[in-house]
PDB file of C-alpha atoms and ligand atoms in Angstrom:
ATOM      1  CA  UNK A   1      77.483 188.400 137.989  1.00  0.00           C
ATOM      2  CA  UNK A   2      76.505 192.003 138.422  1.00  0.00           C
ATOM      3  CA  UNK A   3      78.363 194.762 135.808  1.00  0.00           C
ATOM      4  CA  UNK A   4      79.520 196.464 138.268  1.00  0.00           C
ATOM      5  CA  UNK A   5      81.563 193.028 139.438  1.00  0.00           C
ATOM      6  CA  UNK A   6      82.378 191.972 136.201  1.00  0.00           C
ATOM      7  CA  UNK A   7      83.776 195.647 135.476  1.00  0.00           C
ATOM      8  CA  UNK A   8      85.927 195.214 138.124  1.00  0.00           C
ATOM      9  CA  UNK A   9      87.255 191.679 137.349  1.00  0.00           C
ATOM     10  CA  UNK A  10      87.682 192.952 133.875  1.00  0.00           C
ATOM     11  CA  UNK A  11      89.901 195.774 134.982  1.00  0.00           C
ATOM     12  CA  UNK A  12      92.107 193.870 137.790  1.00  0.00           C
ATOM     13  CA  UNK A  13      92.580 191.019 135.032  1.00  0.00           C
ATOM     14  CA  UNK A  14      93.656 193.935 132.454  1.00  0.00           C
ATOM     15  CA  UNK A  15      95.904 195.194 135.174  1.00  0.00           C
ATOM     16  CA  UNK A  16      97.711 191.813 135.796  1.00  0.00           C
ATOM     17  CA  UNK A  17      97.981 191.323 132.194  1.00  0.00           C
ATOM     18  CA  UNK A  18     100.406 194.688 131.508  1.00  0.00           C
ATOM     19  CA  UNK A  19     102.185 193.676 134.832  1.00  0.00           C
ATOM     20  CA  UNK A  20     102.529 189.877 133.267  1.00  0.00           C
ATOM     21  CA  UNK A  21     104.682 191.924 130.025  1.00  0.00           C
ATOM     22  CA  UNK A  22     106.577 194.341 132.632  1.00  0.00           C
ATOM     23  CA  UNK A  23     107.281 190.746 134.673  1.00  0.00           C
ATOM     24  CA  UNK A  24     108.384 189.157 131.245  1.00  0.00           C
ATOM     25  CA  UNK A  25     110.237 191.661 130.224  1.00  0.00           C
ATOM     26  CA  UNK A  26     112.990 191.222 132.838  1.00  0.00           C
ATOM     27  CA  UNK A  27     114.339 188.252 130.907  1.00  0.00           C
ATOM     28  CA  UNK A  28     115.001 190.765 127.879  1.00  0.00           C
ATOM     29  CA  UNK A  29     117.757 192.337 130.468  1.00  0.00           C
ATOM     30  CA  UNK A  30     120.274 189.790 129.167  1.00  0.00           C
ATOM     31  CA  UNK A  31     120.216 191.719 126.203  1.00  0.00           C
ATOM     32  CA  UNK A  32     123.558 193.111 124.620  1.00  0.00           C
ATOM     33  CA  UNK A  33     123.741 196.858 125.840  1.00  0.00           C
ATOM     34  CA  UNK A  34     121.986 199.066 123.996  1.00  0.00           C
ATOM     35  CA  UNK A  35     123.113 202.230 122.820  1.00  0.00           C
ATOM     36  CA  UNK A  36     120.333 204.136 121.960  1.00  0.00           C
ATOM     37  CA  UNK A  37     116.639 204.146 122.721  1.00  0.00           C
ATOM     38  CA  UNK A  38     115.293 202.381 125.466  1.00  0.00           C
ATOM     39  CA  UNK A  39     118.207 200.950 127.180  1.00  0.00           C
ATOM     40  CA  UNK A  40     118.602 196.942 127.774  1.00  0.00           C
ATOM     41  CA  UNK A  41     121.260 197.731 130.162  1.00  0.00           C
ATOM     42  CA  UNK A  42     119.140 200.013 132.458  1.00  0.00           C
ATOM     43  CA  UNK A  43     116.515 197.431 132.765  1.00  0.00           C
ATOM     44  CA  UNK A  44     116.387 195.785 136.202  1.00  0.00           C
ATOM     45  CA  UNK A  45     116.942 191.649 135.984  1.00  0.00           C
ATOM     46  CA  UNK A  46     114.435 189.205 136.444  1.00  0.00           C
ATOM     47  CA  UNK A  47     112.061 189.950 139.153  1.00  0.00           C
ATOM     48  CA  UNK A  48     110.572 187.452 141.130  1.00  0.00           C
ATOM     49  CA  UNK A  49     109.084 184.784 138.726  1.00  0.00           C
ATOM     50  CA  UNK A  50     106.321 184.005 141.636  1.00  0.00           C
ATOM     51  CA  UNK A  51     104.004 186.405 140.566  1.00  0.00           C
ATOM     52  CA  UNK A  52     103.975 185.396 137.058  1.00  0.00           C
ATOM     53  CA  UNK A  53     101.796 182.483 137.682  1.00  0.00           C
ATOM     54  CA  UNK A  54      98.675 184.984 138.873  1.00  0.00           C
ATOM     55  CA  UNK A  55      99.076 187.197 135.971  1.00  0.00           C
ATOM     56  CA  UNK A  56      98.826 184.029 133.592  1.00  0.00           C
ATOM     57  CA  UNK A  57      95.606 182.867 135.205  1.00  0.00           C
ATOM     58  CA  UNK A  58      94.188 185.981 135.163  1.00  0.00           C
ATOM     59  CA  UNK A  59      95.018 186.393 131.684  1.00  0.00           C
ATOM     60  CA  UNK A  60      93.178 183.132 131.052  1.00  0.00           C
ATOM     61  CA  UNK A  61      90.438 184.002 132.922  1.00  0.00           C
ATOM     62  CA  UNK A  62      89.337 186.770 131.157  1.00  0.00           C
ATOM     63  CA  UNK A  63      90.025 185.373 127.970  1.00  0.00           C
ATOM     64  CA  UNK A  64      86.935 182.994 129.037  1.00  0.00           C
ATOM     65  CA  UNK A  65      84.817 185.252 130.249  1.00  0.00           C
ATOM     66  CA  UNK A  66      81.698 185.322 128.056  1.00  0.00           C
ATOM     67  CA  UNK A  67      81.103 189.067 127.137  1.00  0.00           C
ATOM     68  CA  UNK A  68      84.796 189.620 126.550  1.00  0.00           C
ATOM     69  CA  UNK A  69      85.965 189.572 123.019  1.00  0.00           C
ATOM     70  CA  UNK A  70      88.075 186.621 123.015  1.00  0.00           C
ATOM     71  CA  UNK A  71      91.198 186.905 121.777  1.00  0.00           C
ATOM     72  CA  UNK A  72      93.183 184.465 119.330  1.00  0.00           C
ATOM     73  CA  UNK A  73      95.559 182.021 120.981  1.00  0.00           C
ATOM     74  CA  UNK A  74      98.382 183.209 119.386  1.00  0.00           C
ATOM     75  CA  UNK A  75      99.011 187.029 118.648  1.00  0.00           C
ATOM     76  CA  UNK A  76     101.647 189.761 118.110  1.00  0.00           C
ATOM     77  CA  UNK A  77     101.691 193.206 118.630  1.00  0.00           C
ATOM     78  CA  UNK A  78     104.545 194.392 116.614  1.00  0.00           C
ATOM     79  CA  UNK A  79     105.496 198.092 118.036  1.00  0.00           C
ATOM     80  CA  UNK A  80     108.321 200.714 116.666  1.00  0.00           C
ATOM     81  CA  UNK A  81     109.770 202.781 119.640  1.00  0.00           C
ATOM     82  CA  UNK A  82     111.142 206.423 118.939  1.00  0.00           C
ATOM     83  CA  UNK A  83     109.968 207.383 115.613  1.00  0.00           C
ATOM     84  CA  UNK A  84     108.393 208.985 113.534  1.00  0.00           C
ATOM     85  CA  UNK A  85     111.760 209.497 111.661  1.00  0.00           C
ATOM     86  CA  UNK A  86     113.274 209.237 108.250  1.00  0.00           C
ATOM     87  CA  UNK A  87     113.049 205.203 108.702  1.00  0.00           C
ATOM     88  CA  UNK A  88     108.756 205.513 108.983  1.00  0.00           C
ATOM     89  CA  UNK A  89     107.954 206.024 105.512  1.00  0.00           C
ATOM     90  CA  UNK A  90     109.638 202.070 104.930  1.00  0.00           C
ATOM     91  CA  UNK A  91     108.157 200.895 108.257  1.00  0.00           C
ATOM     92  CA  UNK A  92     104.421 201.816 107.015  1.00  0.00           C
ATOM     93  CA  UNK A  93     105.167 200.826 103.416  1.00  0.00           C
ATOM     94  CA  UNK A  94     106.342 197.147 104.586  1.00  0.00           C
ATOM     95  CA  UNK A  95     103.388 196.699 106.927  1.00  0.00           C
ATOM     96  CA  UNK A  96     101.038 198.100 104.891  1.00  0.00           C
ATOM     97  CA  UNK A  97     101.967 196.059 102.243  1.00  0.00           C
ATOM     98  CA  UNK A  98     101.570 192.956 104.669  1.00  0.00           C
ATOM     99  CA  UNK A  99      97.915 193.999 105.488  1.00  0.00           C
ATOM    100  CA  UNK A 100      99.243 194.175 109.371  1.00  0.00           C
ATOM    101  CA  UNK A 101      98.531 196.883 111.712  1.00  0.00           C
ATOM    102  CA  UNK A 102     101.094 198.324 114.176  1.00  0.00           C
ATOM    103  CA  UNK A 103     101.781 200.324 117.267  1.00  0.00           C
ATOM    104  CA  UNK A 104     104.137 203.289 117.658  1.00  0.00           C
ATOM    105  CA  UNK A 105     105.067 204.641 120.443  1.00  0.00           C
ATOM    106  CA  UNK A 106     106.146 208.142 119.745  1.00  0.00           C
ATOM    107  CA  UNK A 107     108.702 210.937 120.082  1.00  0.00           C
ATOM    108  CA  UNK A 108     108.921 214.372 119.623  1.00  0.00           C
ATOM    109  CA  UNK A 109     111.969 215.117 119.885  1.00  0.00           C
ATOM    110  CA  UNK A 110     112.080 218.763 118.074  1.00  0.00           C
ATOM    111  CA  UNK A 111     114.589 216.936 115.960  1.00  0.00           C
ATOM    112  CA  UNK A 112     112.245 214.718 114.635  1.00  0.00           C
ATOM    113  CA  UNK A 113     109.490 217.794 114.132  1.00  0.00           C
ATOM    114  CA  UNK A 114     109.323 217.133 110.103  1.00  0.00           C
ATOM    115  CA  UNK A 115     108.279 213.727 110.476  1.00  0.00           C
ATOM    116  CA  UNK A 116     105.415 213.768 112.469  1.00  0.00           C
ATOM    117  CA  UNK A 117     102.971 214.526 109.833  1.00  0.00           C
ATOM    118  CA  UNK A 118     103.617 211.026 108.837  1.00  0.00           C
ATOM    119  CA  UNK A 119     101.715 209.839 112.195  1.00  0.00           C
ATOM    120  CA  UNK A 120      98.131 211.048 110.704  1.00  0.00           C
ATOM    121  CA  UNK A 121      99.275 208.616 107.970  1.00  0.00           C
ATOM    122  CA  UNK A 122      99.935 205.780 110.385  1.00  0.00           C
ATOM    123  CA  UNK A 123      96.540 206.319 111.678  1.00  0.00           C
ATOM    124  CA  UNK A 124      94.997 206.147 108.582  1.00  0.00           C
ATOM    125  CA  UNK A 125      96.634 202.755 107.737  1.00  0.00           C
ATOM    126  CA  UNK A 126      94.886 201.505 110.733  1.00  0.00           C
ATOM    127  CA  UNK A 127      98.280 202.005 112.732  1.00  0.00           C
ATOM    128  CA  UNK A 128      97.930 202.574 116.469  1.00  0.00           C
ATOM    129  CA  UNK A 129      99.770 205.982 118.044  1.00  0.00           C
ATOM    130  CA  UNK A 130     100.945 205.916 121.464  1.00  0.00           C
ATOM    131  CA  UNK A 131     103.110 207.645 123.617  1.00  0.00           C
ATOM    132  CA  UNK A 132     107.022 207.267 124.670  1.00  0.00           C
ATOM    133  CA  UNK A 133     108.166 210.857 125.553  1.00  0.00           C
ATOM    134  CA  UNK A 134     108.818 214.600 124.228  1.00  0.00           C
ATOM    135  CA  UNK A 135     112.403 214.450 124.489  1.00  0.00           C
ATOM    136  CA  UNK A 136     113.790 210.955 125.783  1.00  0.00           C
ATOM    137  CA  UNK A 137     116.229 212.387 128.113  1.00  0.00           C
ATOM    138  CA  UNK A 138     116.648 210.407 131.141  1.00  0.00           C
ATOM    139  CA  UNK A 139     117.780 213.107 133.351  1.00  0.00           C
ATOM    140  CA  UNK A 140     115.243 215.373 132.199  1.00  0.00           C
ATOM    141  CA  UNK A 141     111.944 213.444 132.657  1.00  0.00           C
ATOM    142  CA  UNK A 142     112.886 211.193 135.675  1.00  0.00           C
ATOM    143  CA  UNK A 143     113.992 213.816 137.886  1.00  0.00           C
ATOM    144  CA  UNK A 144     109.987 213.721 139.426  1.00  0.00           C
ATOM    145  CA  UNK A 145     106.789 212.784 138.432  1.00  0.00           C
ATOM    146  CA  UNK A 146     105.572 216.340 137.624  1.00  0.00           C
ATOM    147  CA  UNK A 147     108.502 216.438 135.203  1.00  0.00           C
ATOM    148  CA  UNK A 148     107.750 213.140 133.612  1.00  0.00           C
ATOM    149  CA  UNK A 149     104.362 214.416 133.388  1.00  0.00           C
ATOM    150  CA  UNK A 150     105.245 217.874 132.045  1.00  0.00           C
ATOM    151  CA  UNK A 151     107.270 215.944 129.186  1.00  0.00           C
ATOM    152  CA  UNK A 152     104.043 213.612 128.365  1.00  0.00           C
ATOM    153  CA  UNK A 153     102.269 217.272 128.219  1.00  0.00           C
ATOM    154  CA  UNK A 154     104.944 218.276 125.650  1.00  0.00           C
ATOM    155  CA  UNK A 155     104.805 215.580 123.853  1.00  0.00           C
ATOM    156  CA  UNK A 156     100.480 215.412 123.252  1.00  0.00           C
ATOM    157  CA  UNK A 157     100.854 219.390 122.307  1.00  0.00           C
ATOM    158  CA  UNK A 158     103.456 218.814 119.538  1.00  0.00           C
ATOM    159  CA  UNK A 159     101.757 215.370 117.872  1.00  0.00           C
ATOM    160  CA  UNK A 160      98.586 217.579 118.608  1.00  0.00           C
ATOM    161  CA  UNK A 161      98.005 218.620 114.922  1.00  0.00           C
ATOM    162  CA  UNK A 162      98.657 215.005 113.411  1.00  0.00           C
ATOM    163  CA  UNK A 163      96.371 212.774 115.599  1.00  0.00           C
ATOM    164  CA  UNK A 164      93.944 213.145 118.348  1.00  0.00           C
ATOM    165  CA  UNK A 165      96.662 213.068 121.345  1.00  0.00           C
ATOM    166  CA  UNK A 166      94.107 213.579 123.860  1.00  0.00           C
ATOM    167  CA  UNK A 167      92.733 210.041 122.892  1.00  0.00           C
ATOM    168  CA  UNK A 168      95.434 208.451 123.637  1.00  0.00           C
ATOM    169  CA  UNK A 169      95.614 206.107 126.889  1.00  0.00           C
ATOM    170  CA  UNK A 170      98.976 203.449 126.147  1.00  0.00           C
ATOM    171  CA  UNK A 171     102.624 204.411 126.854  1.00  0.00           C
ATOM    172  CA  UNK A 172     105.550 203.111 126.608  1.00  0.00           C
ATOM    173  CA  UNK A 173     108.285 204.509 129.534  1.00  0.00           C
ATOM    174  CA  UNK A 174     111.431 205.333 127.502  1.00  0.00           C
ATOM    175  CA  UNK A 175     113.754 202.774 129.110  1.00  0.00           C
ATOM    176  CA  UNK A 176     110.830 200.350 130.151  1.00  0.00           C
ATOM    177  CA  UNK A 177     108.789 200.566 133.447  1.00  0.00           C
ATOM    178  CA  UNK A 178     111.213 198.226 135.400  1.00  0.00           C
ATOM    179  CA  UNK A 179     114.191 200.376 134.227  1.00  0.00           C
ATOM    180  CA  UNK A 180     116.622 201.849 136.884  1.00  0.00           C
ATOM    181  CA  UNK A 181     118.178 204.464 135.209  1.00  0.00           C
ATOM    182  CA  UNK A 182     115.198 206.707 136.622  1.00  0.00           C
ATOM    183  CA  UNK A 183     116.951 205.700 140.302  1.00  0.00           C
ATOM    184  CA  UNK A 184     119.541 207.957 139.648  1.00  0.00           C
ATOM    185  CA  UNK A 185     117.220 211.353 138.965  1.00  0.00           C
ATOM    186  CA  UNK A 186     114.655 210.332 140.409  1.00  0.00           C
ATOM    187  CA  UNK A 187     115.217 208.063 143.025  1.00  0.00           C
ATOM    188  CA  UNK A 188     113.899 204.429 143.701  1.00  0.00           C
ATOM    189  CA  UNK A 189     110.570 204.628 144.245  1.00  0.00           C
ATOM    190  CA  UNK A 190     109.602 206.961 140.956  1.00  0.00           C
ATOM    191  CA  UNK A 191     108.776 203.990 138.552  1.00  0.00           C
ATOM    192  CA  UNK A 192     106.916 202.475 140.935  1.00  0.00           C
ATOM    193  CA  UNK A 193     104.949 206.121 141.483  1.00  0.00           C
ATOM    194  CA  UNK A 194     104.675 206.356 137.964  1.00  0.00           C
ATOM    195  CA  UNK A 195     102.680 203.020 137.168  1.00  0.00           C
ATOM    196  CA  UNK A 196     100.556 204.198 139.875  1.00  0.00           C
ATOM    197  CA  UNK A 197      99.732 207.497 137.941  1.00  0.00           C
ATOM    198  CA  UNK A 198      98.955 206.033 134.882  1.00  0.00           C
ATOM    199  CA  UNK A 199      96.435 203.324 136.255  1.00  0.00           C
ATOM    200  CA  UNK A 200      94.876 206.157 138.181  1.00  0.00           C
ATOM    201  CA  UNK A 201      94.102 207.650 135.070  1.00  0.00           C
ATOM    202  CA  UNK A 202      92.380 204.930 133.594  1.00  0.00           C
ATOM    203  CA  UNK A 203      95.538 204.196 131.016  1.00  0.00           C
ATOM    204  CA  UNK A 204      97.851 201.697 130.276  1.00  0.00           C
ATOM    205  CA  UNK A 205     101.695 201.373 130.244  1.00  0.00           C
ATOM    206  CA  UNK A 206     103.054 198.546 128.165  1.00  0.00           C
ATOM    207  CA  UNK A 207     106.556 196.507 127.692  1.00  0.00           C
ATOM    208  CA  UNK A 208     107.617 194.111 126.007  1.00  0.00           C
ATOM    209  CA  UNK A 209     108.487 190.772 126.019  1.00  0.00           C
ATOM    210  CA  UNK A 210     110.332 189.713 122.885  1.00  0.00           C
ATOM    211  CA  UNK A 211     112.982 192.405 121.820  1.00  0.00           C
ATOM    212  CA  UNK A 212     114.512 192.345 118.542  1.00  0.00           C
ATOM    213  CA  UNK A 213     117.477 193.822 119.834  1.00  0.00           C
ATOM    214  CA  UNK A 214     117.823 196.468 116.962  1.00  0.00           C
ATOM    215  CA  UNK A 215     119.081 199.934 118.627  1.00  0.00           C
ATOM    216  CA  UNK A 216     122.301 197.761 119.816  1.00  0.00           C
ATOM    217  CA  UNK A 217     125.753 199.264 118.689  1.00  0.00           C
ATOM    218  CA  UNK A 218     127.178 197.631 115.429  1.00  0.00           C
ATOM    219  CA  UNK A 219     123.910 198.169 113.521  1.00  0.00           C
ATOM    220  CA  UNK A 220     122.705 194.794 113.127  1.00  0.00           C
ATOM    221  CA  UNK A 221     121.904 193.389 109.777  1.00  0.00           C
ATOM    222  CA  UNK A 222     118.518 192.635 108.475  1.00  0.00           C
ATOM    223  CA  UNK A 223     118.977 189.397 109.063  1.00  0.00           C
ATOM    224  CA  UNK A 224     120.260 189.222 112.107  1.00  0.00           C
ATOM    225  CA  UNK A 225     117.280 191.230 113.751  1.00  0.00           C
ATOM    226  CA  UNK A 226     114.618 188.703 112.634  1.00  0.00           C
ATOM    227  CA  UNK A 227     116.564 186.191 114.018  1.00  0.00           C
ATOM    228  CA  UNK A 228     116.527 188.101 117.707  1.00  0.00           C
ATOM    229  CA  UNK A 229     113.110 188.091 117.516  1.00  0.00           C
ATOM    230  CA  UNK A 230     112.473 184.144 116.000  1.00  0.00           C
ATOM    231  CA  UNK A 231     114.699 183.443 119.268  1.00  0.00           C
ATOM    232  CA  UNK A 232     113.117 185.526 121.707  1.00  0.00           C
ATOM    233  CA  UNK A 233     109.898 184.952 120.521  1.00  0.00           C
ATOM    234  CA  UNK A 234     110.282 181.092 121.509  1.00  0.00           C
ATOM    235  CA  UNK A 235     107.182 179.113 122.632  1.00  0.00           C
ATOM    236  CA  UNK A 236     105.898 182.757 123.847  1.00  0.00           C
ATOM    237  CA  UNK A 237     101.853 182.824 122.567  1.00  0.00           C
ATOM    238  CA  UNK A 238     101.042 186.101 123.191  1.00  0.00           C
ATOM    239  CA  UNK A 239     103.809 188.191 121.955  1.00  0.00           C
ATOM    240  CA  UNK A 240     105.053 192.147 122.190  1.00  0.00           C
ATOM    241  CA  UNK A 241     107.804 192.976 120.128  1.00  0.00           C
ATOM    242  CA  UNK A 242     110.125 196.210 120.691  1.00  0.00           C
ATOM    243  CA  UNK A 243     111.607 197.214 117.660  1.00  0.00           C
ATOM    244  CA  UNK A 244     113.009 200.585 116.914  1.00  0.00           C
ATOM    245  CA  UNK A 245     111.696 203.815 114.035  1.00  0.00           C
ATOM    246  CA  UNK A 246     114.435 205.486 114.271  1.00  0.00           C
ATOM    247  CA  UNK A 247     117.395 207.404 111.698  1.00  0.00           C
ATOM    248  CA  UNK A 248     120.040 204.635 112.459  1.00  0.00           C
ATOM    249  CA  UNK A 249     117.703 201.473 112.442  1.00  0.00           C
ATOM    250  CA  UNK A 250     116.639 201.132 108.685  1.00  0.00           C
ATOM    251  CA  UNK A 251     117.799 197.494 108.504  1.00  0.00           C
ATOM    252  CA  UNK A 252     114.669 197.049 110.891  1.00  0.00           C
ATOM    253  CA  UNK A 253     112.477 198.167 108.229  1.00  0.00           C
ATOM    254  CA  UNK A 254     114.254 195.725 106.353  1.00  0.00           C
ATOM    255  CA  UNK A 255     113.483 192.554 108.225  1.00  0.00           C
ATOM    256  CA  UNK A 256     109.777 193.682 108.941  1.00  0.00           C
ATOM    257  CA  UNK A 257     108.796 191.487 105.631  1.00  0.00           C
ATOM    258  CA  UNK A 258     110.424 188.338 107.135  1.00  0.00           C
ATOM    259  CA  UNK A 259     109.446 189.088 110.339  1.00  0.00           C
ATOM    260  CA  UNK A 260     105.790 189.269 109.211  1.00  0.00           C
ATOM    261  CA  UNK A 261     106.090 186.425 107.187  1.00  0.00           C
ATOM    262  CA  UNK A 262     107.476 184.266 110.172  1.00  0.00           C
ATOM    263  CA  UNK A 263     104.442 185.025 112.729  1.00  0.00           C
ATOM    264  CA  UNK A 264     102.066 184.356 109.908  1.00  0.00           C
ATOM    265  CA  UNK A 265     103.259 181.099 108.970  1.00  0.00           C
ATOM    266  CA  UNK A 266     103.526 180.321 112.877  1.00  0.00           C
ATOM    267  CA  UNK A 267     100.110 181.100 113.344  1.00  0.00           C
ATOM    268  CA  UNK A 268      99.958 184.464 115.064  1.00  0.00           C
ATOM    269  CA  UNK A 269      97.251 186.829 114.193  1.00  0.00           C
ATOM    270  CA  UNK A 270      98.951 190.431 114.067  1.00  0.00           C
ATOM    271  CA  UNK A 271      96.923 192.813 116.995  1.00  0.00           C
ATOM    272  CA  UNK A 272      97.659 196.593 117.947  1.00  0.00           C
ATOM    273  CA  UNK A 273      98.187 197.109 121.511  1.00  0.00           C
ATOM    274  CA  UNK A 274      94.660 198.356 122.252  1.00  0.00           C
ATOM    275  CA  UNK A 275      93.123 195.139 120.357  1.00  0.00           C
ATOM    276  CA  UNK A 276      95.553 192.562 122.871  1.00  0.00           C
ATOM    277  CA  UNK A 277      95.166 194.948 125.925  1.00  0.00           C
ATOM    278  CA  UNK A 278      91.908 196.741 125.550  1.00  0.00           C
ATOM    279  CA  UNK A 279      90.775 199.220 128.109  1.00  0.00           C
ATOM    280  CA  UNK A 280      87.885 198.393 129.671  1.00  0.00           C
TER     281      UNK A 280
HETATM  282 ZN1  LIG B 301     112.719 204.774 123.455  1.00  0.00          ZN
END
């Protein structure tokens, strides 16, 4: 097969496999509302379960392909929405202690300003940074593309001094990239616009597909969070899980050690989301 071929096939399976979690992740729309971070209740249901089976096989394709770097058959990427906050410092310390890299995809919020040093710690745990959004608002960064864009801007200048932000090539759309809270600023077509801008530029957007709903009113116990995720998680193989760094979710720092402990006695070997989803 010539490279240029095999390049190619490499990228379109890549492709499929993101659009395989955003697919996936319609199933998490059952979900209990969520009242803050990205929002289970914005999140469009189901879409059509037809195009699921093409993702799969492309998955599995590339996974056989000889040059690739084959990945396990079971894995986990285990990745903290909305931090760094006053929760990160017990996030890090239970993963680190686990030997078990992460992803975060990050805010910077202005509120949130005094924790971002602790990101050039992340990344030198071995911790992946990636981003989510400057300031989170809805209204604000889905009124267009150019102010979606302006807020990614925002957000590389003020993690800028803690990690190499112009590096960085995975997001994570606050709400999700099938959410439709984005319809009412910016209309029903933006999302889809969106995706399209981030491909262009060679990056990826990633969802989820196991969500330990943690950010759900009531503050859920410990407890009760790893049991979201051993129930979501199912017969899934290849897992992502949303979880939440965040000021009011510190009981999800508290069932990380479980939660670890679970996917390692089930098998899974613990990836960032560049090592599942690597860019070509
Ligand atoms: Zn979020």
């Amino acid at each position: 097969m010539k490279l240029a071929e095999y390049l190619a096939r490499r990228r379109r399976a890549r492709v499929a496999a993101v659009m395989l979690f955003a697919l996936i992740m319609g199933f998490v729309s059952a979900a209990p509302p969520v009242v803050t971070g990205c929002q289970a209740q914005d999140l469009t249901p189901a879409p059509d379960t037809s195009m699921l089976s093409p993702a799969v096989s492309a998955l599995a394709q590339e996974q056989q392909e000889p040059a690739a770097q084959p990945l396990p058959e079971k894995w986990v990427c285990l990745t903290f929405d909305d931090g760094p906050s006053k929760t990160t410092p017990d996030v890090l310390s239970a993963l680190n202690a686990a030997g078990v890299h992460a992803t975060f995809f990050v805010v910077a919020t202005g509120y949130n300003e005094k924790y971002l040093p602790l990101l050039t710690e992340a990344v030198s745990a071995g911790h992946q940074i990636a981003l989510h959004s400057a300031s989170h608002e809805y209204s604000d960064i889905y009124r267009s593309s150019d102010a979606y864009w302006e807020d990614i801007a925002l957000l590389k200048e003020r993690i800028a001094p803690y990690v190499d932000a112009e590096s960085i090539r995975y997001l994570r759309f606050p709400g999700g990239s099938t959410n439709t809270v984005s319809r009412r600023y910016g209309g029903k077509g933006l999302m889809k616009q969106l995706k399209a801008e981030v491909e262009q530029k060679g990056w990826h957007w990633v969802d989820w597909n196991v969500c330990a709903e943690d950010a759900v009113g009531g503050h859920p116990s410990a407890d009760t969070i790893y049991r979201n995720v051993v129930r979501e998680t199912g017969q899934q193989t290849n897992c992502i899980v949303l979880m939440h760094d965040s000021a009011t979710t510190r009981t999800t720092a508290e069932a990380l050690p479980d939660i670890i402990r679970w996917y390692a006695d089930n098998g899974y070997t613990f990836l960032t989301v560049a090592e599942a989803l690597p860019i070509g």
